[in-house]
Amino acid sequence: MFLIDKEKNEAISISKKTFQELEFKERKHLQEWISKNTDILGERLLIIQKEFSGFDDTKERLDLLALDESGNLVIIENKLDDSGRDVVWQALKYASYCSSLTKNDIKDIFQKYLDAQGEKEDSEKLICDFLETEDFSEIELNSDDQRIIMIAANFRKEVTSTAMWLLDHNIKIKCIKVTPYELNGQVLLDTEQIIPIVDAEDYLIKIANKKQEELINREKKQTRHTIRVEFWTQLLQEMNEKSDLFKNISPSKDNWIGCGSGYSGLAYNFVITSNYARIELWINKGAQEDNKEIFDSIYKFKGEIESSFGDQLDWQRRDDGKGSRIAYWLRDVNVFNEEDWPEMINFLTSNMVKFEIAMKKVLRSVFKK
């Protein structure tokens, strides 16, 4: 590595060092650098645990456990000046151990990590923020094969050879070479991805993997789509027997929301996920201030509305969001279990009818019509 002196127009050599010479340690230093800045690994990751040892019948510990932007688990093994001969075997063991972790396991593992770090944060929220998804129930974690990242100053030939073989057989593995340099008392760190090697063959492998993943994901989405449309069709059929509120909504639409309320920016919605359902009045009219003003006007009649409806409602002004909602929930349901459909559909449609009746008089008063 060289430093360019612009004034002298020359390249000045920067001294290459070893971690041992600089008295850096594997856990105390390299591991901490990675956990605080995953850009070292060439991608955005969410570290969810350090020195993870939650394996049955073994006291082994993996260095770092992370989530990538697809919700896949990433096993990170960091070594210092030499990768050692057994790093691939270690990483594969840890990947196999982690393959059985459920979404709740991952959430709990991350929460323990946050608590140990003294962070007053909620693991569900941070995972949602990282994956840019509002609802934790809609997130899939560890649904694909686990990934492996190994980082070291030098990789032995037996390690790189094995890693290349695994990569060729669709095991997602990456090797990052790190080299420390010293200049005027400052330590610089250079990183280089050596596996996968950036050439035509690896590019074709990546494309093949991508197509395979897309095919699997497409099949999953098609299955979910078919089930959702069938549920939505049955729900609309029963709803239309009880009310005309959704009579203009087509069951062919893959859509959980429904119809207008007769007032601009307000809509009655059915919202269905894999483990909850709700009915709601969604308020999303123009500017954010307008939404909050309408919500506040309706909220003044909270007691009257809930008395007419027959139960308490969930009033979400959502000051940090554009829209607001007034909702009624059905928790712990599974839309993919068709045996539960009759009870779910009856609950949703019956309560939507009551909900619309409870709202009708108040909306007329608020909108003066």
PDB file of N, CA and C in Angstrom, residues 84-123:
ATOM      1  N   GLY A  84      -5.726 -20.842  10.026  1.00  0.00           N
ATOM      2  CA  GLY A  84      -5.724 -22.186  10.594  1.00  0.00           C
ATOM      3  C   GLY A  84      -6.309 -23.182   9.607  1.00  0.00           C
ATOM      4  N   ARG A  85      -6.134 -24.471   9.905  1.00  0.00           N
ATOM      5  CA  ARG A  85      -6.604 -25.505   8.987  1.00  0.00           C
ATOM      6  C   ARG A  85      -8.084 -25.828   9.167  1.00  0.00           C
ATOM      7  N   ASP A  86      -8.620 -25.599  10.349  1.00  0.00           N
ATOM      8  CA  ASP A  86      -9.944 -26.109  10.691  1.00  0.00           C
ATOM      9  C   ASP A  86     -11.055 -25.070  10.629  1.00  0.00           C
ATOM     10  N   VAL A  87     -10.758 -23.870  10.129  1.00  0.00           N
ATOM     11  CA  VAL A  87     -11.758 -22.808  10.175  1.00  0.00           C
ATOM     12  C   VAL A  87     -13.004 -23.155   9.348  1.00  0.00           C
ATOM     13  N   VAL A  88     -12.821 -23.810   8.193  1.00  0.00           N
ATOM     14  CA  VAL A  88     -13.982 -24.169   7.379  1.00  0.00           C
ATOM     15  C   VAL A  88     -14.842 -25.193   8.109  1.00  0.00           C
ATOM     16  N   TRP A  89     -14.204 -26.187   8.696  1.00  0.00           N
ATOM     17  CA  TRP A  89     -14.941 -27.212   9.437  1.00  0.00           C
ATOM     18  C   TRP A  89     -15.702 -26.588  10.600  1.00  0.00           C
ATOM     19  N   GLN A  90     -15.063 -25.674  11.310  1.00  0.00           N
ATOM     20  CA  GLN A  90     -15.740 -24.983  12.404  1.00  0.00           C
ATOM     21  C   GLN A  90     -16.966 -24.241  11.899  1.00  0.00           C
ATOM     22  N   ALA A  91     -16.792 -23.481  10.825  1.00  0.00           N
ATOM     23  CA  ALA A  91     -17.887 -22.677  10.301  1.00  0.00           C
ATOM     24  C   ALA A  91     -19.048 -23.544   9.825  1.00  0.00           C
ATOM     25  N   LEU A  92     -18.725 -24.666   9.182  1.00  0.00           N
ATOM     26  CA  LEU A  92     -19.780 -25.569   8.721  1.00  0.00           C
ATOM     27  C   LEU A  92     -20.545 -26.175   9.889  1.00  0.00           C
ATOM     28  N   LYS A  93     -19.845 -26.517  10.947  1.00  0.00           N
ATOM     29  CA  LYS A  93     -20.522 -27.031  12.146  1.00  0.00           C
ATOM     30  C   LYS A  93     -21.486 -25.999  12.697  1.00  0.00           C
ATOM     31  N   TYR A  94     -21.009 -24.759  12.816  1.00  0.00           N
ATOM     32  CA  TYR A  94     -21.848 -23.705  13.374  1.00  0.00           C
ATOM     33  C   TYR A  94     -23.061 -23.440  12.478  1.00  0.00           C
ATOM     34  N   ALA A  95     -22.846 -23.501  11.159  1.00  0.00           N
ATOM     35  CA  ALA A  95     -23.967 -23.309  10.233  1.00  0.00           C
ATOM     36  C   ALA A  95     -25.011 -24.398  10.422  1.00  0.00           C
ATOM     37  N   SER A  96     -24.553 -25.631  10.609  1.00  0.00           N
ATOM     38  CA  SER A  96     -25.498 -26.738  10.822  1.00  0.00           C
ATOM     39  C   SER A  96     -26.234 -26.567  12.144  1.00  0.00           C
ATOM     40  N   TYR A  97     -25.525 -26.128  13.182  1.00  0.00           N
ATOM     41  CA  TYR A  97     -26.174 -25.893  14.471  1.00  0.00           C
ATOM     42  C   TYR A  97     -27.260 -24.815  14.344  1.00  0.00           C
ATOM     43  N   CYS A  98     -26.969 -23.766  13.573  1.00  0.00           N
ATOM     44  CA  CYS A  98     -27.882 -22.623  13.458  1.00  0.00           C
ATOM     45  C   CYS A  98     -29.042 -22.891  12.504  1.00  0.00           C
ATOM     46  N   SER A  99     -28.962 -23.966  11.735  1.00  0.00           N
ATOM     47  CA  SER A  99     -29.992 -24.233  10.730  1.00  0.00           C
ATOM     48  C   SER A  99     -31.363 -24.457  11.350  1.00  0.00           C
ATOM     49  N   SER A 100     -31.410 -24.885  12.614  1.00  0.00           N
ATOM     50  CA  SER A 100     -32.685 -25.182  13.263  1.00  0.00           C
ATOM     51  C   SER A 100     -33.254 -24.001  14.051  1.00  0.00           C
ATOM     52  N   LEU A 101     -32.562 -22.876  14.061  1.00  0.00           N
ATOM     53  CA  LEU A 101     -33.050 -21.730  14.825  1.00  0.00           C
ATOM     54  C   LEU A 101     -34.315 -21.155  14.183  1.00  0.00           C
ATOM     55  N   THR A 102     -35.340 -20.962  15.011  1.00  0.00           N
ATOM     56  CA  THR A 102     -36.593 -20.401  14.533  1.00  0.00           C
ATOM     57  C   THR A 102     -36.557 -18.878  14.604  1.00  0.00           C
ATOM     58  N   LYS A 103     -37.591 -18.268  14.074  1.00  0.00           N
ATOM     59  CA  LYS A 103     -37.674 -16.810  14.119  1.00  0.00           C
ATOM     60  C   LYS A 103     -37.687 -16.312  15.559  1.00  0.00           C
ATOM     61  N   ASN A 104     -38.430 -16.989  16.416  1.00  0.00           N
ATOM     62  CA  ASN A 104     -38.475 -16.590  17.829  1.00  0.00           C
ATOM     63  C   ASN A 104     -37.129 -16.815  18.515  1.00  0.00           C
ATOM     64  N   ASP A 105     -36.446 -17.906  18.138  1.00  0.00           N
ATOM     65  CA  ASP A 105     -35.102 -18.141  18.680  1.00  0.00           C
ATOM     66  C   ASP A 105     -34.189 -16.965  18.341  1.00  0.00           C
ATOM     67  N   ILE A 106     -34.231 -16.558  17.085  1.00  0.00           N
ATOM     68  CA  ILE A 106     -33.359 -15.471  16.618  1.00  0.00           C
ATOM     69  C   ILE A 106     -33.691 -14.176  17.330  1.00  0.00           C
ATOM     70  N   LYS A 107     -34.981 -13.890  17.469  1.00  0.00           N
ATOM     71  CA  LYS A 107     -35.407 -12.682  18.183  1.00  0.00           C
ATOM     72  C   LYS A 107     -34.882 -12.695  19.616  1.00  0.00           C
ATOM     73  N   ASP A 108     -35.012 -13.849  20.293  1.00  0.00           N
ATOM     74  CA  ASP A 108     -34.560 -13.956  21.688  1.00  0.00           C
ATOM     75  C   ASP A 108     -33.044 -13.855  21.802  1.00  0.00           C
ATOM     76  N   ILE A 109     -32.328 -14.479  20.871  1.00  0.00           N
ATOM     77  CA  ILE A 109     -30.860 -14.399  20.864  1.00  0.00           C
ATOM     78  C   ILE A 109     -30.412 -12.954  20.740  1.00  0.00           C
ATOM     79  N   PHE A 110     -31.047 -12.227  19.832  1.00  0.00           N
ATOM     80  CA  PHE A 110     -30.702 -10.818  19.612  1.00  0.00           C
ATOM     81  C   PHE A 110     -31.040  -9.980  20.849  1.00  0.00           C
ATOM     82  N   GLN A 111     -32.194 -10.274  21.476  1.00  0.00           N
ATOM     83  CA  GLN A 111     -32.581  -9.505  22.662  1.00  0.00           C
ATOM     84  C   GLN A 111     -31.582  -9.707  23.800  1.00  0.00           C
ATOM     85  N   LYS A 112     -31.098 -10.936  23.965  1.00  0.00           N
ATOM     86  CA  LYS A 112     -30.083 -11.200  24.993  1.00  0.00           C
ATOM     87  C   LYS A 112     -28.798 -10.423  24.697  1.00  0.00           C
ATOM     88  N   TYR A 113     -28.456 -10.343  23.437  1.00  0.00           N
ATOM     89  CA  TYR A 113     -27.263  -9.578  23.037  1.00  0.00           C
ATOM     90  C   TYR A 113     -27.441  -8.096  23.359  1.00  0.00           C
ATOM     91  N   LEU A 114     -28.601  -7.555  23.026  1.00  0.00           N
ATOM     92  CA  LEU A 114     -28.873  -6.145  23.314  1.00  0.00           C
ATOM     93  C   LEU A 114     -28.842  -5.875  24.817  1.00  0.00           C
ATOM     94  N   ASP A 115     -29.452  -6.768  25.579  1.00  0.00           N
ATOM     95  CA  ASP A 115     -29.467  -6.603  27.036  1.00  0.00           C
ATOM     96  C   ASP A 115     -28.055  -6.646  27.608  1.00  0.00           C
ATOM     97  N   ALA A 116     -27.247  -7.568  27.097  1.00  0.00           N
ATOM     98  CA  ALA A 116     -25.870  -7.695  27.583  1.00  0.00           C
ATOM     99  C   ALA A 116     -25.037  -6.464  27.238  1.00  0.00           C
ATOM    100  N   GLN A 117     -25.382  -5.807  26.121  1.00  0.00           N
ATOM    101  CA  GLN A 117     -24.665  -4.601  25.714  1.00  0.00           C
ATOM    102  C   GLN A 117     -25.189  -3.342  26.422  1.00  0.00           C
ATOM    103  N   GLY A 118     -26.225  -3.527  27.232  1.00  0.00           N
ATOM    104  CA  GLY A 118     -26.808  -2.380  27.920  1.00  0.00           C
ATOM    105  C   GLY A 118     -27.663  -1.517  27.018  1.00  0.00           C
ATOM    106  N   GLU A 119     -28.102  -2.089  25.881  1.00  0.00           N
ATOM    107  CA  GLU A 119     -28.928  -1.344  24.935  1.00  0.00           C
ATOM    108  C   GLU A 119     -30.396  -1.488  25.312  1.00  0.00           C
ATOM    109  N   LYS A 120     -31.065  -0.379  25.506  1.00  0.00           N
ATOM    110  CA  LYS A 120     -32.487  -0.408  25.849  1.00  0.00           C
ATOM    111  C   LYS A 120     -33.307  -0.368  24.558  1.00  0.00           C
ATOM    112  N   GLU A 121     -33.157  -1.419  23.774  1.00  0.00           N
ATOM    113  CA  GLU A 121     -33.828  -1.511  22.484  1.00  0.00           C
ATOM    114  C   GLU A 121     -34.595  -2.825  22.410  1.00  0.00           C
ATOM    115  N   ASP A 122     -35.600  -2.858  21.547  1.00  0.00           N
ATOM    116  CA  ASP A 122     -36.395  -4.064  21.345  1.00  0.00           C
ATOM    117  C   ASP A 122     -35.907  -4.782  20.090  1.00  0.00           C
ATOM    118  N   SER A 123     -35.621  -6.070  20.212  1.00  0.00           N
ATOM    119  CA  SER A 123     -35.040  -6.814  19.098  1.00  0.00           C
ATOM    120  C   SER A 123     -35.984  -6.882  17.897  1.00  0.00           C
TER     121      SER A 123
END
